[in-house]
Short mmCIF file of N, CA and C in Angstrom, two decimals:
data_model
loop_
_atom_site.label_atom_id
_atom_site.label_comp_id
_atom_site.label_asym_id
_atom_site.label_seq_id
_atom_site.Cartn_x
_atom_site.Cartn_y
_atom_site.Cartn_z
N MET W 1 0.56 -1.06 0.13
CA MET W 1 -0.51 0.00 0.55
C MET W 1 0.89 1.06 -0.65
N LYS W 2 0.03 1.83 -0.70
CA LYS W 2 1.07 3.65 -1.70
C LYS W 2 1.27 4.53 -0.03
N ARG W 3 1.84 4.75 1.14
CA ARG W 3 2.40 5.85 1.65
C ARG W 3 1.86 7.25 1.10
N VAL W 4 0.22 8.49 2.02
CA VAL W 4 -0.20 8.55 1.76
C VAL W 4 0.09 10.22 1.86
N SER W 5 0.41 10.91 1.53
CA SER W 5 0.71 12.34 2.25
C SER W 5 0.44 14.05 1.71
N SER W 6 0.71 15.10 2.21
CA SER W 6 0.24 16.33 2.18
C SER W 6 0.51 17.04 2.49
N ARG W 7 1.19 17.79 1.30
CA ARG W 7 2.77 19.26 1.22
C ARG W 7 1.23 20.12 1.30
N GLY W 8 2.36 20.85 2.39
CA GLY W 8 2.16 22.60 1.88
C GLY W 8 2.69 23.60 1.40
N ILE W 9 2.82 24.43 0.26
CA ILE W 9 2.76 25.26 -0.01
C ILE W 9 2.83 26.96 0.40
N ILE W 10 3.93 27.50 0.60
CA ILE W 10 3.65 28.76 1.29
C ILE W 10 4.89 30.02 0.41
N ILE W 11 3.89 30.32 -0.15
CA ILE W 11 4.33 31.81 -1.33
C ILE W 11 3.80 32.92 -0.46
N GLU W 12 5.35 33.89 -0.52
CA GLU W 12 5.91 35.03 0.40
C GLU W 12 6.89 35.78 -0.47
N ASP W 13 5.92 36.61 -0.80
CA ASP W 13 7.18 38.08 -1.08
C ASP W 13 7.72 37.36 -1.53
N ASN W 14 7.49 36.26 -3.24
CA ASN W 14 7.51 35.78 -4.58
C ASN W 14 8.77 35.04 -3.67
N CYS W 15 8.75 34.21 -2.63
CA CYS W 15 10.04 33.12 -2.17
C CYS W 15 8.55 32.11 -2.09
N VAL W 16 9.26 31.17 -1.54
CA VAL W 16 8.23 29.95 -0.93
C VAL W 16 9.59 29.40 0.36
N TYR W 17 8.49 29.00 1.30
CA TYR W 17 9.22 28.34 2.97
C TYR W 17 9.30 27.43 2.18
N VAL W 18 10.28 26.59 2.55
CA VAL W 18 9.94 24.90 2.26
C VAL W 18 11.90 25.20 3.28
N MET W 19 11.62 22.98 3.61
CA MET W 19 12.81 22.17 5.20
C MET W 19 13.62 21.84 4.23
N PHE W 20 15.52 22.99 4.92
CA PHE W 20 16.62 22.69 4.05
C PHE W 20 16.98 21.47 5.14
N ARG W 21 17.43 20.65 4.50
CA ARG W 21 18.07 19.31 5.01
C ARG W 21 19.43 19.30 4.35
N ARG W 22 20.15 18.66 5.36
CA ARG W 22 21.69 18.50 6.11
C ARG W 22 21.87 17.25 6.30
N ARG W 23 21.75 15.79 6.20
CA ARG W 23 22.92 14.51 6.13
C ARG W 23 23.84 13.97 5.97
N ILE W 24 24.63 13.83 6.51
CA ILE W 24 25.57 13.28 7.21
C ILE W 24 26.12 12.22 7.06
N LYS W 25 26.27 10.86 5.71
CA LYS W 25 26.73 9.78 6.40
C LYS W 25 27.14 9.21 7.04
N ASP W 26 27.39 8.47 7.60
CA ASP W 26 28.15 7.36 9.04
C ASP W 26 29.60 7.42 7.73
N ASP W 27 29.70 7.49 6.52
CA ASP W 27 31.10 7.11 5.94
C ASP W 27 31.20 9.21 5.42
N GLY W 28 30.73 10.08 6.07
CA GLY W 28 30.88 11.57 6.01
C GLY W 28 30.64 11.75 4.57
N THR W 29 30.34 11.17 3.98
CA THR W 29 29.04 12.30 2.72
C THR W 29 28.45 13.21 2.88
N VAL W 30 28.00 14.74 2.21
CA VAL W 30 26.92 15.70 3.36
C VAL W 30 25.29 15.54 1.91
N LYS W 31 24.99 15.24 2.05
CA LYS W 31 23.72 15.93 0.26
C LYS W 31 22.96 16.36 1.74
N GLU W 32 23.27 17.76 1.11
CA GLU W 32 22.47 19.02 1.24
C GLU W 32 20.82 18.55 -0.32
N TYR W 33 19.88 19.58 0.59
CA TYR W 33 18.13 19.25 0.20
C TYR W 33 17.97 20.11 0.89
N TYR W 34 16.42 20.25 -0.15
CA TYR W 34 15.30 21.50 0.36
C TYR W 34 13.95 20.36 0.13
N VAL W 35 12.82 20.21 0.64
CA VAL W 35 11.69 19.66 0.73
C VAL W 35 10.12 20.52 1.03
N ILE W 36 8.92 20.20 0.50
CA ILE W 36 7.88 20.67 0.51
C ILE W 36 7.56 20.17 2.09
N PRO W 37 7.69 21.04 3.29
CA PRO W 37 6.88 20.11 4.52
C PRO W 37 5.62 19.18 4.09
N GLY W 38 5.66 18.63 4.95
CA GLY W 38 4.31 18.03 5.14
C GLY W 38 4.17 16.44 5.89
N GLY W 39 3.86 15.54 5.22
CA GLY W 39 4.07 14.32 5.86
C GLY W 39 2.11 13.06 6.28
N GLY W 40 3.35 12.24 6.64
CA GLY W 40 2.06 10.80 6.02
C GLY W 40 0.65 11.50 6.48
N ILE W 41 -0.81 10.52 6.38
CA ILE W 41 -1.83 11.24 6.77
C ILE W 41 -1.83 9.95 7.59
N GLU W 42 -2.94 10.58 8.30
CA GLU W 42 -3.49 9.36 10.01
C GLU W 42 -5.15 9.29 9.79
N GLU W 43 -4.84 8.02 10.57
CA GLU W 43 -6.22 7.36 10.05
C GLU W 43 -7.65 7.55 10.15
N ASN W 44 -8.72 8.37 10.38
CA ASN W 44 -9.28 8.72 10.27
C ASN W 44 -9.39 10.23 9.93
N GLU W 45 -7.87 10.80 8.50
CA GLU W 45 -7.67 12.07 9.10
C GLU W 45 -8.47 12.17 7.71
N THR W 46 -8.84 13.89 7.24
CA THR W 46 -8.58 13.91 6.16
C THR W 46 -7.03 14.99 5.47
N LEU W 47 -7.41 14.56 4.18
CA LEU W 47 -6.04 15.50 3.31
C LEU W 47 -5.87 16.88 3.44
N GLU W 48 -7.52 17.86 3.46
CA GLU W 48 -7.30 19.30 4.41
C GLU W 48 -5.99 18.48 5.94
N GLU W 49 -7.17 17.93 6.84
CA GLU W 49 -6.92 17.97 8.40
C GLU W 49 -5.56 17.29 8.31
N ASN W 50 -4.04 17.23 7.51
CA ASN W 50 -3.01 15.97 7.23
C ASN W 50 -2.39 17.51 7.34
N VAL W 51 -2.63 18.35 5.72
CA VAL W 51 -1.55 19.11 5.82
C VAL W 51 -2.13 20.53 7.08
N ILE W 52 -2.92 21.09 7.53
CA ILE W 52 -2.41 22.35 8.55
C ILE W 52 -2.36 21.22 9.54
N ARG W 53 -2.40 19.86 9.78
CA ARG W 53 -1.61 19.01 10.96
C ARG W 53 -0.31 18.97 11.34
N GLU W 54 0.03 18.31 9.91
CA GLU W 54 2.19 19.54 9.01
C GLU W 54 2.56 20.69 9.72
N MET W 55 2.34 21.45 8.84
CA MET W 55 2.26 22.96 9.60
C MET W 55 2.42 23.65 10.37
N LYS W 56 1.87 22.57 11.32
CA LYS W 56 1.42 23.47 12.74
C LYS W 56 2.77 22.76 13.56
N GLU W 57 2.63 21.32 13.28
CA GLU W 57 3.88 20.43 13.70
C GLU W 57 5.02 20.89 12.81
N GLU W 58 5.72 21.19 11.98
CA GLU W 58 7.10 21.75 10.88
C GLU W 58 7.13 22.65 11.07
N PHE W 59 6.55 23.49 10.87
CA PHE W 59 6.31 25.24 11.18
C PHE W 59 5.38 25.72 12.57
N SER W 60 5.49 25.03 13.07
CA SER W 60 4.56 26.39 14.40
C SER W 60 3.58 27.06 13.61
N VAL W 61 3.10 27.09 12.49
CA VAL W 61 2.07 28.04 12.34
C VAL W 61 0.40 27.56 12.17
N ASP W 62 -0.42 28.60 12.18
CA ASP W 62 -1.62 27.85 11.67
C ASP W 62 -1.63 28.31 10.53
N VAL W 63 -2.26 27.66 9.44
CA VAL W 63 -2.75 27.92 7.42
C VAL W 63 -3.64 27.95 7.27
N LYS W 64 -4.42 28.43 6.36
CA LYS W 64 -4.99 28.37 5.84
C LYS W 64 -5.17 27.60 4.01
N ILE W 65 -6.00 27.03 3.90
CA ILE W 65 -5.51 25.90 3.10
C ILE W 65 -6.47 26.92 1.28
N GLU W 66 -4.98 27.76 0.76
CA GLU W 66 -6.44 28.18 -0.52
C GLU W 66 -6.64 27.82 -1.97
N GLY W 67 -5.75 26.95 -1.94
CA GLY W 67 -6.37 25.43 -2.82
C GLY W 67 -5.45 23.94 -3.12
N TYR W 68 -6.03 23.48 -3.44
CA TYR W 68 -5.55 22.43 -4.31
C TYR W 68 -4.42 22.20 -5.68
N LEU W 69 -3.87 21.70 -5.17
CA LEU W 69 -2.66 21.90 -6.45
C LEU W 69 -2.53 20.95 -7.70
N GLY W 70 -2.59 19.47 -6.94
CA GLY W 70 -3.26 18.55 -7.56
C GLY W 70 -1.81 17.43 -6.77
N MET W 71 -1.19 16.36 -7.11
CA MET W 71 -0.36 15.60 -6.11
C MET W 71 0.44 14.73 -7.52
N ASP W 72 1.30 14.23 -7.30
CA ASP W 72 2.63 13.05 -7.46
C ASP W 72 2.56 11.69 -7.11
N GLU W 73 2.29 11.25 -7.62
CA GLU W 73 2.31 9.80 -7.48
C GLU W 73 4.10 9.17 -7.95
N GLY W 74 4.40 8.71 -6.93
CA GLY W 74 5.70 7.58 -7.39
C GLY W 74 5.35 6.01 -7.19
N ASP W 75 6.19 4.80 -6.52
CA ASP W 75 6.53 3.63 -7.00
C ASP W 75 5.50 3.62 -5.48
N ASP W 76 6.33 4.37 -4.31
CA ASP W 76 5.46 3.64 -3.21
C ASP W 76 5.12 5.12 -2.61
N SER W 77 4.90 6.01 -2.59
CA SER W 77 4.44 7.15 -2.57
C SER W 77 3.07 7.70 -2.98
N ILE W 78 1.73 8.47 -2.88
CA ILE W 78 1.31 9.75 -3.39
C ILE W 78 1.24 10.37 -2.63
N ALA W 79 2.15 12.15 -2.75
CA ALA W 79 1.80 13.03 -1.89
C ALA W 79 0.92 14.29 -3.02
N HIS W 80 -0.38 14.24 -2.05
CA HIS W 80 -1.41 15.93 -2.17
C HIS W 80 0.18 16.99 -1.45
N PHE W 81 0.03 18.22 -2.93
CA PHE W 81 -0.09 19.72 -2.55
C PHE W 81 -1.15 20.34 -2.77
N PHE W 82 -0.71 21.35 -0.85
CA PHE W 82 -2.36 21.77 -1.28
C PHE W 82 -0.54 23.67 -1.66
N ALA W 83 -1.92 24.82 -1.85
CA ALA W 83 -1.44 26.23 -1.44
C ALA W 83 -1.96 27.16 -0.28
N CYS W 84 -0.89 26.98 0.53
CA CYS W 84 -1.31 27.21 2.18
C CYS W 84 -0.93 29.13 2.34
N SER W 85 -1.91 29.48 2.85
CA SER W 85 -0.98 30.85 3.71
C SER W 85 -1.29 31.43 4.32
N ILE W 86 -0.43 31.32 5.72
CA ILE W 86 -0.25 31.54 6.60
C ILE W 86 -1.19 32.74 7.72
N THR W 87 -1.62 32.27 8.89
CA THR W 87 -2.76 32.81 9.63
C THR W 87 -2.11 33.46 10.99
N ASN W 88 -1.31 32.69 11.60
CA ASN W 88 -0.73 33.38 12.75
C ASN W 88 0.25 32.12 13.02
N GLY W 89 0.93 32.52 13.63
CA GLY W 89 2.84 32.42 13.33
C GLY W 89 2.88 33.35 13.18
N THR W 90 5.11 32.29 13.28
CA THR W 90 6.08 32.53 12.08
C THR W 90 6.72 31.62 11.89
N PRO W 91 7.21 31.90 11.08
CA PRO W 91 7.63 29.95 10.96
C PRO W 91 8.86 29.85 11.78
N CYS W 92 9.10 28.57 12.30
CA CYS W 92 9.85 28.16 13.00
C CYS W 92 9.84 27.18 13.67
N LEU W 93 11.21 25.84 13.99
CA LEU W 93 11.30 24.41 13.27
C LEU W 93 10.26 24.53 15.10
N GLY W 94 9.90 23.11 14.48
CA GLY W 94 9.00 22.12 15.32
C GLY W 94 9.04 20.79 15.15
N GLY W 95 7.95 20.71 16.25
CA GLY W 95 7.43 19.06 16.40
C GLY W 95 8.98 17.82 16.18
N GLU W 96 8.68 16.88 15.47
CA GLU W 96 9.96 16.01 15.23
C GLU W 96 10.83 15.66 14.68
N GLU W 97 11.01 17.37 13.82
CA GLU W 97 11.77 17.84 12.69
C GLU W 97 13.00 18.30 14.15
N LEU W 98 12.12 19.57 14.92
CA LEU W 98 13.53 20.11 16.47
C LEU W 98 14.00 18.58 16.95
N GLU W 99 13.26 17.94 17.23
CA GLU W 99 13.60 16.22 18.02
C GLU W 99 14.08 15.94 17.56
N LYS W 100 14.09 15.82 16.28
CA LYS W 100 16.31 15.06 15.05
C LYS W 100 16.67 15.91 14.52
N CYS W 101 16.91 17.22 14.89
CA CYS W 101 18.17 18.54 14.63
C CYS W 101 19.06 17.68 15.24
N THR W 102 20.32 17.16 14.49
CA THR W 102 21.66 16.75 15.67
C THR W 102 22.11 17.59 13.84
N GLU W 103 23.59 18.06 13.72
CA GLU W 103 24.44 18.37 13.58
C GLU W 103 24.88 17.46 11.76
N SER W 104 24.09 15.88 11.71
CA SER W 104 24.28 15.60 11.11
C SER W 104 22.83 14.67 10.13
N ASN W 105 21.59 14.88 11.01
CA ASN W 105 21.22 15.48 10.58
C ASN W 105 20.09 16.90 10.66
N TYR W 106 20.33 17.59 9.70
CA TYR W 106 20.46 18.44 9.94
C TYR W 106 18.59 18.93 9.61
N TYR W 107 18.08 19.72 10.65
CA TYR W 107 16.25 21.12 10.05
C TYR W 107 16.25 22.06 9.64
N GLU W 108 15.38 22.85 8.76
CA GLU W 108 16.37 24.70 8.75
C GLU W 108 14.87 25.09 7.41
N ILE W 109 14.65 25.84 8.17
CA ILE W 109 13.46 26.27 7.54
C ILE W 109 13.84 27.27 6.97
N ARG W 110 14.03 27.19 5.44
CA ARG W 110 14.10 28.63 4.63
C ARG W 110 12.91 29.32 3.42
N LYS W 111 13.82 30.74 3.44
CA LYS W 111 12.69 31.16 2.01
C LYS W 111 13.33 31.20 0.22
N VAL W 112 13.15 29.96 -0.09
CA VAL W 112 13.92 30.93 -1.50
C VAL W 112 13.03 30.93 -2.67
N SER W 113 13.78 32.37 -3.55
CA SER W 113 13.28 32.72 -4.41
C SER W 113 12.62 31.68 -5.13
N ILE W 114 11.20 31.97 -5.83
CA ILE W 114 11.01 32.01 -6.67
C ILE W 114 11.73 31.43 -8.46
N ASN W 115 12.31 32.72 -7.84
CA ASN W 115 13.64 33.13 -9.49
C ASN W 115 14.84 32.22 -8.97
N ASP W 116 14.89 31.67 -7.39
CA ASP W 116 16.60 30.41 -8.00
C ASP W 116 16.05 29.25 -6.72
N LEU W 117 15.15 28.79 -7.97
CA LEU W 117 14.88 27.27 -8.04
C LEU W 117 15.61 25.92 -8.60
N ASP W 118 15.34 27.30 -9.06
CA ASP W 118 16.28 25.89 -10.28
C ASP W 118 18.32 25.87 -9.58
N LYS W 119 18.68 26.14 -9.07
CA LYS W 119 19.18 26.20 -8.39
C LYS W 119 19.63 25.68 -7.52
N VAL W 120 18.46 25.07 -6.75
CA VAL W 120 19.23 23.68 -5.51
C VAL W 120 18.17 22.71 -5.73
N ASP W 121 18.12 21.55 -5.00
CA ASP W 121 18.41 20.46 -4.81
C ASP W 121 16.55 20.42 -4.39
N ILE W 122 15.77 20.92 -4.78
CA ILE W 122 14.28 20.13 -4.86
C ILE W 122 12.68 19.55 -5.66
N LEU W 123 12.51 19.28 -5.17
CA LEU W 123 12.07 18.05 -5.82
C LEU W 123 10.76 19.19 -5.36
N SER W 124 9.20 18.57 -7.23
CA SER W 124 7.80 19.08 -7.05
C SER W 124 7.87 21.54 -7.53
N ILE W 125 9.41 20.89 -8.60
CA ILE W 125 8.97 23.05 -8.49
C ILE W 125 7.92 22.93 -9.51
N ASP W 126 6.58 22.46 -10.73
CA ASP W 126 6.27 22.48 -10.59
C ASP W 126 4.65 22.41 -9.89
N MET W 127 4.70 22.32 -8.53
CA MET W 127 3.83 22.06 -7.58
C MET W 127 3.62 23.80 -6.83
N ILE W 128 4.38 24.19 -7.58
CA ILE W 128 5.62 25.59 -6.18
C ILE W 128 4.75 26.71 -7.47
N MET W 129 5.27 26.37 -8.64
CA MET W 129 5.23 27.32 -9.44
C MET W 129 3.89 27.36 -10.04
N LYS W 130 2.85 26.51 -9.09
CA LYS W 130 0.91 26.40 -10.05
C LYS W 130 0.69 26.57 -8.43
N ALA W 131 1.11 26.76 -7.36
CA ALA W 131 1.27 27.81 -6.24
C ALA W 131 1.32 29.33 -6.37
N TYR W 132 2.52 29.57 -7.50
CA TYR W 132 3.20 30.98 -7.34
C TYR W 132 1.88 31.53 -7.62
N ARG W 133 1.60 31.05 -9.29
CA ARG W 133 0.53 31.38 -9.83
C ARG W 133 -0.91 31.35 -9.74
N GLY W 134 -1.23 30.57 -8.11
CA GLY W 134 -2.32 30.33 -8.12
C GLY W 134 -3.25 29.40 -8.92
N GLU W 135 -2.45 28.50 -9.72
CA GLU W 135 -3.42 27.91 -10.56
C GLU W 135 -4.26 26.32 -9.29
N TYR W 136 -5.28 26.15 -8.72
CA TYR W 136 -6.38 25.51 -7.86
C TYR W 136 -6.50 24.86 -9.06
N THR W 137 -7.26 23.29 -8.87
CA THR W 137 -7.64 22.65 -9.49
C THR W 137 -8.62 21.67 -8.33
N GLU W 138 -9.52 20.58 -8.91
CA GLU W 138 -10.03 20.27 -7.45
C GLU W 138 -9.94 18.65 -7.71
N LEU W 139 -9.80 18.82 -6.04
CA LEU W 139 -9.33 17.74 -5.09
C LEU W 139 -10.37 15.90 -5.20
N ASN W 140 -10.07 15.28 -6.40
CA ASN W 140 -11.20 14.34 -6.37
C ASN W 140 -11.28 13.60 -5.49
#
């Protein structure tokens, strides 16, 4: 069974809020990349409830869903994307990410300019651009 998740895209001042990740493997190699915040759906939770909860846990903010952007389906996962806006709070690291944050497993909230997306390692740029342009679709 595929893992189902919801991810929230917050666009502000021509930038997108993302989670920067740095992992240092046992052999010393370093991998740095960015992810759109979100996570797995819990039992009896809607996709919308999932993204609102995940944004609160990871970014410590309350959000309003502006629109549904679509989904990406991989071999073992289905990720649903929502454009969100902050209704309360200032993004700061929280939840499991804060608890698990170490030098070798590092998490940091960053804002990346829409114009710089091609310069960073991040998936789902198409979904970020849909959020930036306000191109919403129906959630089936």
